[in-house]
């Protein structure tokens, strides 16, 4: 708009100045013409009366003189006449100008003296009057008197004002025409070709077209178009070169790092951008209750912990629900923003959901239905038809949001979790060229359990729009293949471990997720200070510290953990006053009754156990119920002599891996539930059955009493596992597998 103004404004200024100049000239000419006409009229009238006035004056006939001036009363309302004797005294005057005689009129004496007629504009009351004075002489040339004809000139000014008004109207019409024509011309010669060029550049960048730019003209725009074409071509060539270089580098490096993953993405996906879809967004903008200011928060979510480093390394677009209360303030017109804040490594696109949609799709179907269905923790899943309908609607909403972002050729979409089972099929139906992977972060139950879901066929069908479905462990892959085989009509290729349905082949693979050991083991600047503060605030000096870090979720075995601490202290009272268990609990899904009840249950349990065992200087449980940033959690991991992960069922459990990654002094023990995915890799952890409180309490004793050398040996083994199998390897393997399938 500013550009258009800059273009139109000078034209408007020039036209307006020219028009005003022309107007002034027109009005001046008209004014001169009207006054000329007035003077001529006044002179003619005076001369036509000269003889009659002379006669009346010579005969000293006052009544004739009065009769003559009164004739003017009947003429135009603006006219008048005054007859003077030879001394300049008024003899007769038209009634409407009667006050004229009280006015100072020095020119009368001049006319008597010079005997020359005089015409001039004079001020009278609040208007001006044209006065024409004619000397009346006898045959001897002596003055017998004077005759003055008066004209009110207001009508001249009224006519001039009318003229100005007409000229202004023409000016306004002209300005409107100029603006319209300029906009039209500007669009035709500037905006339209630039839009064309932009569209071409966008599509050329995405690899959708190979044709030359569409600008035909040779002038400035043509030159600009050629430059743009050169730049686009150079970027393409550079990308290809980077991708080839990346391939060479990958072959040389063994260990997976963020830069190796970046190289894999470049070499395997080339120009095709990476799209991640998840329910939870990696960065939320939340209003701080105390300061009232918006702040950026990383949510407590295993999916976010895992995927964020990948996106930081590779770039791309992450599409997620914008669910925080200040999220809308931080997006652009396309609902996007660069994240992490201040670093802009990748794009986050926020999708908005209504409260009803969030209730039905997220709280209802996903977390009261699918979550308990897949976790065997004896919490009954609830399937409501209305939730299912909303779940379908929201999946479609995400599909629409993704489809409008995709480049025209071979995009790569990586969907996260059970919130989007229908999404793969929805995207595949519109974009069969898209490569789609879904990672299922939670366990997959056996066919009997899954068949209790009333929407089983639609869910499986939706998921089979994928080219690849990943689980943490092989056991869940087997469960999935069994489920599909039992519940759907399809062909299973056991050799490739794939499912073929409606001509789409879906590979099923296990990819054990992990963490970035580098980020987790790095010592931060203020860490020592933070550790001292925590020790002081939680009264941990000289104590054995056991730690739990979880979202408050019934699958995480939080109650079992507290009960095991109680049993441990009962069974081994020598540890009273010596061991403190710190639980960091992030409130989660609190709108769901089961979660709300759990929060109350845990508060009560911690309170009861503390009451039972505490003394004046010590209590066994420190329960910190809030969200912590990853930087805040790390010093707790460093302090902890023992980390307890007691999930009743868990896809993987990243807390176990974060703890091992943070323990670079090797002085720590991990107590790990057998029912986590992590238990398959961490055979050196102290594995427990969280349902068996005796075994659990003994596990704590084993961890407390384990000799340092044994602890170090076990920790070293576990650290080797996550060094080799880190989060970059996880993502790299998925991308490599996918691109291999695509080529086959
Ligand atoms: P989650 O069920 O969210 O993940 P988990 O793997 O343990 O579980 O990850 C939790 C994450 O939240 C960790 O990064 C942890 O540091 C963080 N966290 C925990 N408590 C917190 C607190 N109080 N404040 C802030 N952050 C906190 C799902 C599956 C898992 C699977 C992951 C990844 O349920 O089985 O391991 O996805 O695939």
XYZ file of C-alpha atoms and ligand atoms in Angstrom:
782
model
C 0.000 0.000 0.000
C 2.847 2.389 0.883
C 4.456 1.657 -2.444
C 1.204 2.469 -4.280
C 0.897 5.710 -2.309
C 4.448 6.652 -3.241
C 3.543 6.069 -6.859
C 0.210 7.939 -6.846
C 0.964 10.758 -4.437
C 3.324 12.788 -6.704
C 0.815 12.516 -9.568
C -1.961 13.702 -7.285
C 0.114 16.601 -5.960
C 1.025 17.788 -9.481
C -2.541 17.447 -10.737
C -3.928 19.252 -7.680
C -1.435 22.143 -7.963
C -2.129 22.507 -11.698
C -5.849 22.398 -11.125
C -5.739 24.946 -8.306
C -3.616 27.260 -10.549
C -6.120 26.840 -13.328
C -8.975 27.460 -10.860
C -7.408 30.695 -9.608
C -6.956 31.896 -13.191
C -10.551 30.980 -14.061
C -11.968 32.691 -11.005
C -9.871 35.818 -11.556
C -11.049 36.091 -15.194
C -14.628 35.552 -14.127
C -14.255 38.161 -11.400
C -12.833 40.705 -13.896
C -15.579 39.935 -16.345
C -18.341 40.353 -13.786
C -16.918 43.622 -12.470
C -16.477 44.984 -16.022
C -20.049 44.110 -16.734
C -21.128 45.769 -13.482
C -19.200 48.952 -14.249
C -20.592 49.147 -17.728
C -24.088 48.595 -16.417
C -23.668 51.277 -13.717
C -22.259 53.751 -16.265
C -25.069 53.063 -18.772
C -27.775 53.447 -16.116
C -26.222 56.717 -14.850
C -25.952 58.127 -18.356
C -29.513 57.113 -19.233
C -30.759 59.153 -16.281
C -28.433 62.148 -16.772
C -30.924 64.414 -18.591
C -33.789 63.788 -16.198
C -31.523 64.422 -13.189
C -30.141 67.622 -14.817
C -33.647 68.847 -15.427
C -34.748 68.177 -11.870
C -31.644 69.865 -10.425
C -31.813 72.932 -12.654
C -35.446 73.419 -11.746
C -34.719 72.610 -8.150
C -37.515 70.065 -8.404
C -36.973 67.882 -5.333
C -40.047 65.760 -5.924
C -38.840 64.868 -9.451
C -35.467 63.941 -8.019
C -37.141 61.757 -5.382
C -39.327 60.153 -8.025
C -36.219 59.337 -10.060
C -34.367 57.633 -7.185
C -37.453 55.768 -6.017
C -37.682 54.117 -9.423
C -34.646 52.114 -8.308
C -36.596 50.764 -5.383
C -38.628 48.741 -7.873
C -35.627 47.553 -9.868
C -33.186 44.836 -8.874
C -32.980 44.607 -5.089
C -29.306 45.291 -5.288
C -29.502 48.675 -6.963
C -29.784 52.262 -5.651
C -29.272 55.871 -6.707
C -28.287 59.125 -4.965
C -28.738 62.657 -6.391
C -26.520 65.436 -5.035
C -26.756 69.264 -5.544
C -23.772 71.277 -6.741
C -22.398 71.473 -3.163
C -22.371 67.728 -2.792
C -25.388 67.573 -0.457
C -27.847 64.707 -0.889
C -31.064 65.792 -2.609
C -32.657 62.356 -3.004
C -31.624 58.742 -2.199
C -33.202 55.304 -2.828
C -34.829 54.093 0.402
C -32.884 50.810 0.728
C -29.583 52.782 0.659
C -30.801 55.551 3.021
C -27.888 54.921 5.461
C -25.410 55.606 2.602
C -25.769 59.332 3.187
C -24.348 59.032 6.740
C -21.176 57.546 5.343
C -18.034 59.555 4.796
C -17.763 60.156 1.044
C -14.662 62.302 0.350
C -14.697 61.336 -3.372
C -17.852 63.541 -3.938
C -15.757 66.690 -3.465
C -13.097 65.343 -5.833
C -15.668 64.654 -8.574
C -17.145 68.194 -8.130
C -13.669 69.669 -8.398
C -12.450 67.518 -11.318
C -15.832 67.197 -13.063
C -14.720 63.646 -13.991
C -16.914 60.585 -13.488
C -15.592 58.015 -10.954
C -16.270 54.332 -10.401
C -14.949 52.359 -7.394
C -15.730 49.583 -4.928
C -16.724 50.929 -1.513
C -17.365 49.145 1.777
C -20.933 49.460 3.089
C -22.079 47.707 6.249
C -20.765 44.125 5.906
C -20.730 44.001 2.100
C -19.160 45.915 -0.725
C -20.867 48.189 -3.167
C -19.885 49.486 -6.597
C -20.423 53.239 -6.789
C -20.457 55.139 -10.073
C -20.583 58.941 -9.695
C -21.470 61.051 -12.748
C -21.047 64.841 -12.606
C -24.049 66.698 -14.153
C -23.072 69.949 -15.911
C -25.080 72.662 -17.700
C -24.404 74.017 -21.190
C -21.702 76.276 -19.793
C -19.903 73.330 -18.339
C -20.683 74.277 -14.736
C -21.592 71.600 -12.193
C -25.323 71.502 -11.366
C -25.111 68.376 -9.278
C -24.082 64.723 -9.170
C -25.720 61.404 -9.751
C -24.401 58.250 -7.975
C -25.519 54.778 -9.027
C -24.918 52.026 -6.434
C -24.700 48.258 -6.963
C -24.422 45.654 -4.262
C -21.546 43.389 -5.475
C -22.349 40.332 -3.243
C -23.817 38.463 -6.186
C -20.377 38.586 -7.872
C -18.841 36.779 -4.891
C -21.716 34.298 -4.743
C -21.115 33.454 -8.383
C -17.370 33.142 -7.786
C -17.957 30.812 -4.788
C -20.255 28.735 -6.983
C -17.506 28.519 -9.566
C -15.005 27.337 -6.913
C -17.470 24.677 -5.796
C -17.865 23.365 -9.343
C -14.116 23.341 -9.880
C -13.562 21.429 -6.595
C -16.098 18.767 -7.583
C -14.311 18.305 -10.902
C -11.001 18.064 -8.991
C -12.344 15.333 -6.668
C -13.708 13.341 -9.615
C -10.367 13.732 -11.355
C -8.429 12.513 -8.268
C -10.669 9.441 -7.951
C -10.134 8.673 -11.634
C -6.392 9.087 -11.322
C -6.281 6.746 -8.293
C -8.351 4.095 -10.052
C -6.358 4.299 -13.258
C -3.055 4.285 -11.329
C -4.088 1.188 -9.366
C -5.054 -0.525 -12.558
C -1.864 0.439 -14.334
C 0.255 -0.411 -11.284
C -1.337 -3.855 -11.041
C -0.900 -4.448 -14.742
C 2.701 -3.349 -15.071
C 4.090 -4.119 -11.616
C 2.078 -6.234 -9.136
C 0.878 -8.907 -11.560
C 4.329 -9.683 -13.032
C 5.926 -9.644 -9.548
C 3.244 -12.044 -8.287
C 3.874 -14.254 -11.281
C 7.603 -14.192 -10.610
C 7.126 -14.946 -6.888
C 4.873 -17.894 -7.674
C 7.396 -19.177 -10.190
C 10.262 -18.813 -7.668
C 8.266 -20.639 -4.993
C 7.425 -23.535 -7.270
C 10.943 -23.739 -8.716
C 12.340 -23.854 -5.176
C 9.983 -26.635 -4.209
C 11.090 -28.528 -7.302
C 7.597 -28.502 -8.741
C 8.625 -26.980 -12.078
C 11.693 -26.746 -14.257
C 10.468 -24.178 -16.769
C 12.023 -20.709 -17.252
C 10.618 -17.663 -15.507
C 7.443 -16.239 -17.055
C 8.473 -12.562 -17.498
C 8.751 -11.756 -21.186
C 9.694 -8.068 -21.109
C 13.300 -6.983 -21.494
C 13.386 -3.841 -19.299
C 14.119 -3.519 -15.565
C 11.628 -6.200 -14.544
C 13.030 -8.576 -17.140
C 16.529 -8.059 -15.720
C 15.277 -8.632 -12.172
C 13.537 -11.833 -13.315
C 16.787 -13.088 -14.853
C 18.655 -12.374 -11.617
C 15.985 -14.228 -9.616
C 16.259 -17.138 -12.013
C 20.046 -17.252 -11.558
C 19.642 -17.194 -7.750
C 17.023 -19.972 -7.810
C 19.231 -22.115 -9.999
C 22.291 -21.518 -7.786
C 20.319 -22.512 -4.680
C 19.212 -25.714 -6.381
C 22.718 -26.595 -7.487
C 24.116 -25.745 -4.024
C 21.513 -27.942 -2.360
C 22.342 -30.823 -4.612
C 26.064 -30.369 -3.902
C 25.422 -30.214 -0.146
C 23.357 -33.380 -0.422
C 26.140 -35.199 -2.296
C 28.783 -33.965 0.151
C 26.548 -35.110 2.976
C 26.381 -38.621 1.521
C 30.178 -38.801 1.448
C 30.441 -37.579 5.040
C 27.859 -40.081 6.307
C 29.866 -42.928 4.879
C 32.923 -41.734 6.837
C 31.305 -41.192 10.254
C 30.244 -44.019 12.609
C 28.789 -42.241 15.587
C 25.444 -40.518 15.181
C 25.481 -36.795 15.890
C 23.141 -33.934 15.069
C 25.315 -32.997 12.083
C 25.343 -36.562 10.790
C 21.549 -36.621 10.967
C 21.472 -33.298 9.151
C 23.606 -34.859 6.421
C 21.322 -37.894 6.203
C 18.278 -35.697 5.839
C 19.992 -33.670 3.133
C 21.274 -36.657 1.231
C 18.149 -38.812 1.543
C 15.380 -36.257 1.386
C 17.219 -33.742 -0.805
C 14.985 -30.789 -1.486
C 11.957 -32.370 0.112
C 11.288 -30.634 3.349
C 10.614 -32.600 6.506
C 7.180 -32.252 8.133
C 6.517 -33.376 11.695
C 2.997 -33.654 13.083
C 2.185 -34.073 16.745
C -0.537 -33.089 19.123
C 1.751 -31.449 21.681
C 3.700 -28.446 20.419
C 7.403 -28.230 21.255
C 7.199 -24.628 22.520
C 4.175 -23.142 24.268
C 3.531 -19.495 25.053
C 1.946 -19.310 28.481
C 0.942 -16.335 30.626
C 2.853 -16.499 33.895
C 0.322 -16.321 36.752
C 2.594 -14.172 38.899
C 4.184 -11.708 36.449
C 1.253 -11.662 34.005
C 3.850 -11.828 31.187
C 3.869 -14.417 28.408
C 6.749 -16.866 28.587
C 7.920 -19.686 26.361
C 7.792 -23.165 27.952
C 8.949 -26.622 26.780
C 6.152 -29.034 27.764
C 6.763 -32.181 29.820
C 6.404 -34.665 27.004
C 8.523 -37.574 25.868
C 7.586 -36.883 22.243
C 8.785 -33.288 22.447
C 11.990 -34.304 24.256
C 12.739 -36.752 21.462
C 11.773 -34.808 18.337
C 12.954 -31.284 19.173
C 16.708 -32.051 18.823
C 15.991 -33.708 15.464
C 14.166 -30.677 14.151
C 16.847 -28.364 15.534
C 19.388 -30.318 13.540
C 17.425 -30.733 10.301
C 15.032 -27.789 10.056
C 11.598 -28.246 8.497
C 8.075 -27.617 9.693
C 6.415 -28.963 12.855
C 2.626 -28.829 12.865
C 0.949 -29.112 16.279
C -2.002 -27.969 18.332
C -1.526 -24.422 19.654
C -3.109 -25.055 23.019
C -1.478 -22.529 25.362
C -3.206 -19.316 26.432
C -0.763 -16.870 24.766
C 0.026 -18.941 21.650
C -2.016 -16.775 19.313
C 0.031 -13.682 20.180
C 3.247 -15.121 18.814
C 2.323 -16.401 15.341
C 2.380 -14.641 11.989
C -0.581 -14.358 9.601
C -0.042 -18.009 8.573
C -0.070 -19.189 12.223
C 3.673 -19.888 12.096
C 6.732 -18.880 14.099
C 10.426 -19.712 14.158
C 11.564 -21.859 17.109
C 13.375 -22.264 19.455
C 12.783 -18.598 20.295
C 15.785 -16.517 19.338
C 17.316 -19.408 17.394
C 14.733 -20.065 14.654
C 16.075 -23.498 13.708
C 12.736 -24.692 12.358
C 9.143 -23.572 11.783
C 6.293 -24.328 14.156
C 2.813 -24.105 12.642
C 0.079 -23.942 15.256
C -3.345 -25.458 14.559
C -6.192 -23.994 16.604
C -8.852 -26.200 18.154
C -12.069 -25.169 19.820
C -12.700 -26.224 23.420
C -15.209 -28.823 22.171
C -12.665 -30.223 19.710
C -9.985 -30.437 22.396
C -12.419 -32.142 24.769
C -13.597 -34.745 22.286
C -10.403 -35.452 20.377
C -7.670 -34.977 22.994
C -9.147 -35.566 26.429
C -11.916 -37.856 25.258
C -10.990 -40.243 22.462
C -7.173 -40.034 22.662
C -6.664 -40.030 26.416
C -9.763 -41.688 27.875
C -10.009 -44.167 24.988
C -6.779 -45.043 23.184
C -4.300 -44.302 26.030
C -5.793 -46.784 28.554
C -6.557 -49.231 25.696
C -2.855 -49.432 24.815
C -1.452 -49.355 28.364
C -2.281 -52.463 30.304
C -2.778 -50.826 33.688
C -6.326 -51.956 34.398
C -7.847 -48.544 33.789
C -10.901 -49.110 31.645
C -10.950 -47.259 28.298
C -14.009 -45.117 27.612
C -15.246 -44.877 24.026
C -17.908 -42.254 23.364
C -19.391 -41.904 19.875
C -19.301 -38.087 20.131
C -15.567 -38.190 21.020
C -14.891 -40.424 18.034
C -16.718 -38.058 15.675
C -14.679 -35.116 17.034
C -11.473 -37.154 16.752
C -12.225 -37.770 13.057
C -13.010 -34.093 12.513
C -9.764 -32.948 14.157
C -7.711 -35.481 12.173
C -9.268 -33.972 9.038
C -8.448 -30.469 10.257
C -4.797 -31.434 10.705
C -4.810 -33.142 7.284
C -6.041 -29.910 5.655
C -3.411 -27.897 7.503
C -0.652 -30.243 6.378
C -1.826 -30.552 2.779
C -1.685 -26.807 2.255
C 1.983 -26.805 3.328
C 3.268 -29.649 1.161
C 5.541 -29.091 -1.837
C 4.326 -30.586 -5.107
C 6.834 -33.418 -5.233
C 7.556 -36.232 -2.772
C 7.114 -34.655 0.648
C 8.146 -36.529 3.784
C 5.686 -36.495 6.669
C 6.516 -37.920 10.055
C 3.432 -38.278 12.275
C 3.663 -38.762 16.032
C 1.459 -40.979 18.121
C -2.033 -42.190 18.778
C -3.734 -38.814 18.320
C -3.518 -39.152 14.536
C -4.430 -42.683 13.512
C -6.660 -41.464 10.655
C -4.275 -38.833 9.348
C -2.017 -41.092 7.188
C -4.927 -42.321 5.048
C -6.396 -38.816 4.779
C -3.089 -37.464 3.440
C -2.339 -40.464 1.235
C -5.754 -40.184 -0.455
C -4.895 -36.669 -1.626
C -1.139 -37.076 -2.029
C -0.167 -40.628 -3.002
C 3.371 -39.389 -3.712
C 3.926 -38.406 -0.070
C 6.112 -40.630 2.087
C 4.384 -41.031 5.433
C 5.753 -42.518 8.632
C 3.924 -42.853 11.945
C 5.723 -43.456 15.195
C 3.642 -45.017 17.952
C 5.237 -43.799 21.191
C 3.132 -45.953 23.512
C 2.727 -49.762 23.680
C 0.534 -51.658 21.197
C -1.707 -54.195 22.941
C -2.463 -57.731 21.784
C -5.360 -58.341 19.317
C -7.829 -59.379 22.070
C -7.365 -56.111 23.899
C -7.415 -53.970 20.740
C -10.572 -55.657 19.448
C -12.516 -54.094 22.341
C -12.234 -50.758 20.504
C -15.483 -50.139 18.587
C -13.655 -48.239 15.827
C -10.868 -50.788 15.340
C -11.208 -51.208 11.549
C -11.260 -47.485 10.781
C -8.250 -46.885 13.025
C -6.175 -49.656 11.451
C -7.247 -48.625 7.972
C -6.241 -45.027 8.708
C -2.827 -46.106 9.986
C -2.196 -48.254 6.927
C -2.013 -45.094 4.816
C 1.596 -45.028 6.109
C 4.664 -46.337 4.326
C 6.186 -47.117 7.693
C 4.894 -47.587 11.227
C 7.428 -47.589 14.022
C 7.235 -48.887 17.592
C 9.840 -48.823 20.351
C 10.174 -52.604 20.682
C 9.734 -55.663 18.492
C 7.067 -57.035 20.822
C 4.759 -54.114 19.949
C 5.468 -54.619 16.218
C 4.428 -58.263 16.570
C 1.269 -57.255 18.415
C 0.416 -54.795 15.652
C 0.940 -57.288 12.817
C -1.184 -59.844 14.724
C -3.911 -57.262 15.292
C -4.082 -56.204 11.630
C -3.957 -59.836 10.480
C -6.840 -60.741 12.771
C -9.066 -57.719 12.273
C -8.553 -56.573 8.671
C -8.508 -58.118 5.265
C -4.925 -57.726 4.100
C -1.763 -59.559 3.127
C 1.154 -59.913 5.524
C 4.643 -60.310 4.113
C 6.457 -61.935 7.038
C 9.809 -61.789 5.295
C 9.709 -58.022 4.863
C 7.550 -57.609 7.956
C 5.061 -55.525 6.049
C 1.305 -55.273 5.514
C -0.229 -54.832 2.049
C -3.720 -53.397 1.832
C -5.380 -51.497 -1.007
C -2.090 -51.565 -2.935
C -0.228 -49.708 -0.202
C 2.603 -51.499 1.535
C 3.285 -50.535 5.139
C 6.517 -51.596 6.765
C 6.409 -52.285 10.496
C 9.699 -51.780 12.341
C 11.039 -51.259 15.823
C 13.108 -48.145 16.486
C 13.992 -47.771 20.177
C 13.831 -44.061 20.876
C 16.549 -42.348 22.866
C 17.988 -39.016 24.008
C 20.909 -36.773 23.046
C 23.602 -37.833 25.506
C 25.623 -34.726 24.617
C 22.904 -32.277 25.725
C 22.093 -34.284 28.847
C 25.634 -34.835 30.082
C 26.934 -31.305 29.337
C 27.728 -29.369 32.548
C 25.913 -26.024 32.512
C 27.420 -22.772 33.775
C 25.470 -22.328 37.008
C 25.048 -26.000 37.745
C 27.089 -26.152 40.955
C 25.148 -23.246 42.401
C 21.839 -24.854 41.436
C 22.855 -28.167 42.984
C 23.755 -26.382 46.257
C 20.385 -24.593 46.242
C 18.455 -27.827 45.688
C 20.393 -29.605 48.449
C 19.593 -26.755 50.815
C 15.920 -26.317 49.906
C 15.105 -30.040 49.956
C 17.393 -30.738 52.961
C 19.425 -33.331 51.098
C 22.870 -32.777 52.649
C 24.382 -36.043 53.777
C 21.359 -38.021 52.542
C 20.994 -40.803 49.990
C 18.875 -39.207 47.287
C 16.348 -41.226 45.264
C 14.585 -39.404 42.423
C 11.425 -39.769 40.355
C 10.677 -37.463 37.343
C 7.316 -37.925 35.683
C 4.194 -36.483 34.209
C 1.524 -37.258 36.803
C -0.002 -40.214 35.005
C -1.484 -43.445 36.357
C 0.689 -45.479 33.953
C 3.901 -44.204 35.582
C 3.435 -46.185 38.831
C 3.826 -43.140 41.080
C 1.636 -44.516 43.873
C 3.449 -47.882 43.751
C 6.741 -45.990 44.050
C 5.681 -44.160 47.207
C 4.279 -47.364 48.693
C 7.620 -49.093 47.944
C 9.499 -46.298 49.765
C 7.154 -46.832 52.725
C 7.779 -50.596 52.637
C 11.554 -50.091 52.299
C 11.614 -47.942 55.437
C 9.422 -50.424 57.279
C 11.558 -53.349 56.208
C 14.938 -51.634 56.620
C 14.425 -49.034 59.369
C 18.182 -48.375 59.565
C 17.667 -46.146 56.533
C 15.211 -43.898 58.345
C 16.696 -40.393 58.397
C 19.225 -41.432 55.724
C 17.239 -41.667 52.459
C 15.126 -38.942 50.872
C 12.929 -39.630 47.868
C 12.370 -36.540 45.669
C 9.487 -36.747 43.210
C 9.158 -34.100 40.457
C 5.618 -34.387 39.106
C 4.326 -32.346 36.159
C 0.511 -31.985 36.259
C -0.928 -33.610 33.156
C -4.415 -34.032 31.571
C -5.959 -32.720 34.783
C -9.397 -32.271 33.135
C -9.778 -36.049 33.076
C -11.302 -37.412 36.279
C -8.836 -40.311 36.591
C -5.902 -37.862 36.484
C -7.611 -35.417 38.827
C -8.263 -38.209 41.331
C -4.664 -39.428 41.000
C -3.322 -36.007 41.985
C -5.362 -36.140 45.188
C -4.356 -39.752 45.854
C -0.641 -38.956 45.544
C -0.862 -35.896 47.800
C -2.568 -37.988 50.441
C -0.113 -40.866 50.083
C 2.979 -38.652 50.382
C 1.437 -36.924 53.397
C 0.545 -40.232 55.094
C 4.000 -41.814 54.506
C 5.807 -38.675 55.679
C 3.639 -38.568 58.808
C 4.351 -42.224 59.500
C 8.149 -42.074 59.247
C 9.281 -38.494 59.723
C 11.254 -37.092 62.656
C 12.173 -33.519 63.526
C 15.029 -33.190 61.005
C 13.871 -35.489 58.259
C 10.942 -36.627 56.148
C 11.242 -39.380 53.548
C 9.297 -37.845 50.610
C 9.771 -34.421 48.982
C 6.993 -34.084 46.437
C 7.482 -31.113 44.074
C 4.409 -30.860 41.980
C 5.063 -28.547 39.041
C 6.487 -28.260 35.584
C 10.298 -28.061 35.414
C 12.380 -26.986 32.417
C 14.973 -29.513 31.131
C 17.692 -27.226 32.578
C 15.999 -27.370 35.984
C 15.663 -31.173 35.900
C 19.319 -31.832 35.057
C 20.790 -30.846 38.492
C 18.267 -33.190 40.149
C 19.555 -36.041 37.964
C 23.148 -35.169 38.952
C 22.308 -35.150 42.653
C 20.326 -38.395 42.555
C 22.114 -41.518 43.829
C 19.162 -43.538 42.559
C 16.593 -42.847 39.861
C 13.326 -44.745 40.117
C 11.251 -45.471 37.015
C 8.341 -47.691 38.020
C 5.890 -47.427 35.104
C 3.131 -50.046 35.106
C 3.446 -49.973 31.324
C 5.501 -47.593 29.163
C 6.431 -47.471 25.480
C 10.049 -46.587 26.231
C 10.481 -44.071 29.122
C 12.924 -41.304 28.427
C 13.475 -40.380 32.074
C 15.496 -43.586 32.487
C 17.662 -42.557 29.524
C 17.969 -38.916 30.598
C 19.185 -40.036 34.025
C 21.835 -42.340 32.561
C 22.921 -39.590 30.147
C 23.223 -37.048 32.979
C 25.265 -39.343 35.239
C 28.675 -38.673 33.736
C 30.350 -39.390 37.126
C 28.890 -42.955 36.813
C 27.913 -42.816 40.475
C 24.226 -43.720 40.306
C 21.783 -46.621 40.081
C 18.706 -46.932 37.937
C 15.711 -48.837 39.279
C 13.632 -49.675 36.232
C 10.244 -51.297 35.763
C 10.270 -54.427 33.662
C 7.240 -53.087 31.802
C 9.056 -50.216 30.107
C 10.551 -50.377 26.628
C 13.812 -49.145 28.161
C 14.062 -52.369 30.205
C 14.863 -54.295 26.973
C 18.018 -52.224 26.444
C 19.012 -51.457 30.044
C 19.641 -54.962 31.299
C 22.141 -53.418 33.732
C 19.426 -51.478 35.530
C 17.916 -52.936 38.705
C 14.756 -54.283 37.132
C 11.640 -54.565 39.260
C 7.985 -55.455 38.983
C 6.215 -52.346 40.341
C 3.153 -54.434 41.286
C 5.349 -56.467 43.679
C 5.968 -54.093 46.566
C 8.355 -56.496 48.330
C 10.523 -56.884 45.237
C 10.407 -53.141 44.700
C 11.525 -52.379 48.291
C 14.343 -54.892 47.954
C 15.338 -53.270 44.673
C 15.740 -49.974 46.524
C 17.909 -51.707 49.145
C 20.028 -53.250 46.377
C 20.517 -49.830 44.777
C 21.412 -48.187 48.103
C 23.931 -50.845 49.066
C 25.486 -51.516 45.650
C 29.296 -51.110 45.734
C 30.579 -48.134 43.788
C 32.587 -50.282 41.356
C 29.489 -52.289 40.464
C 27.422 -49.120 40.040
C 30.073 -47.688 37.733
C 30.292 -50.837 35.656
C 26.541 -50.939 35.130
C 26.291 -47.223 34.451
C 29.117 -47.387 31.932
C 27.348 -50.180 30.036
C 24.092 -48.241 29.963
C 25.828 -45.064 28.832
C 27.461 -46.957 25.994
C 24.026 -48.071 24.830
C 22.667 -44.535 24.628
C 25.883 -43.208 23.130
C 25.573 -45.695 20.282
C 21.803 -45.554 20.019
C 21.012 -41.915 20.488
C 18.086 -39.876 19.248
C 19.902 -38.976 16.011
C 20.421 -42.616 15.180
C 16.737 -43.257 15.878
C 15.646 -40.571 13.399
C 18.414 -41.460 10.915
C 17.337 -45.109 10.863
C 13.704 -44.209 10.246
C 14.615 -41.896 7.357
C 17.085 -44.367 5.885
C 14.555 -47.228 6.053
C 11.900 -45.097 4.428
C 14.062 -43.922 1.572
C 15.234 -47.485 0.981
C 11.621 -48.697 0.701
C 10.819 -45.893 -1.700
C 13.651 -46.924 -4.009
C 12.791 -50.643 -3.907
P 5.786 -39.691 28.125
O 4.685 -40.536 28.597
O 5.609 -38.255 28.190
O 6.198 -40.078 26.648
P 8.618 -40.133 29.055
O 9.262 -40.925 28.000
O 9.003 -40.539 30.431
O 7.054 -40.145 29.013
O 9.051 -38.627 28.873
C 8.672 -37.628 29.781
C 9.464 -36.360 29.483
O 8.891 -35.318 30.269
C 10.916 -36.453 29.856
O 11.688 -35.778 28.904
C 11.010 -35.752 31.208
O 12.225 -35.099 31.447
C 9.893 -34.755 31.101
N 9.325 -34.498 32.448
C 8.943 -35.382 33.348
N 8.540 -34.790 34.490
C 8.634 -33.487 34.274
C 8.350 -32.339 35.073
N 7.893 -32.414 36.305
N 8.544 -31.137 34.509
C 9.020 -31.060 33.246
N 9.314 -32.089 32.468
C 9.137 -33.293 32.972
C 5.697 -40.954 25.632
C 5.616 -42.424 26.001
C 6.947 -42.916 26.460
C 8.029 -42.644 25.442
C 7.989 -41.201 24.998
C 8.920 -40.965 23.829
O 4.630 -42.614 26.997
O 6.894 -44.315 26.690
O 9.309 -42.917 26.005
O 6.686 -40.843 24.596
O 8.646 -41.836 22.809
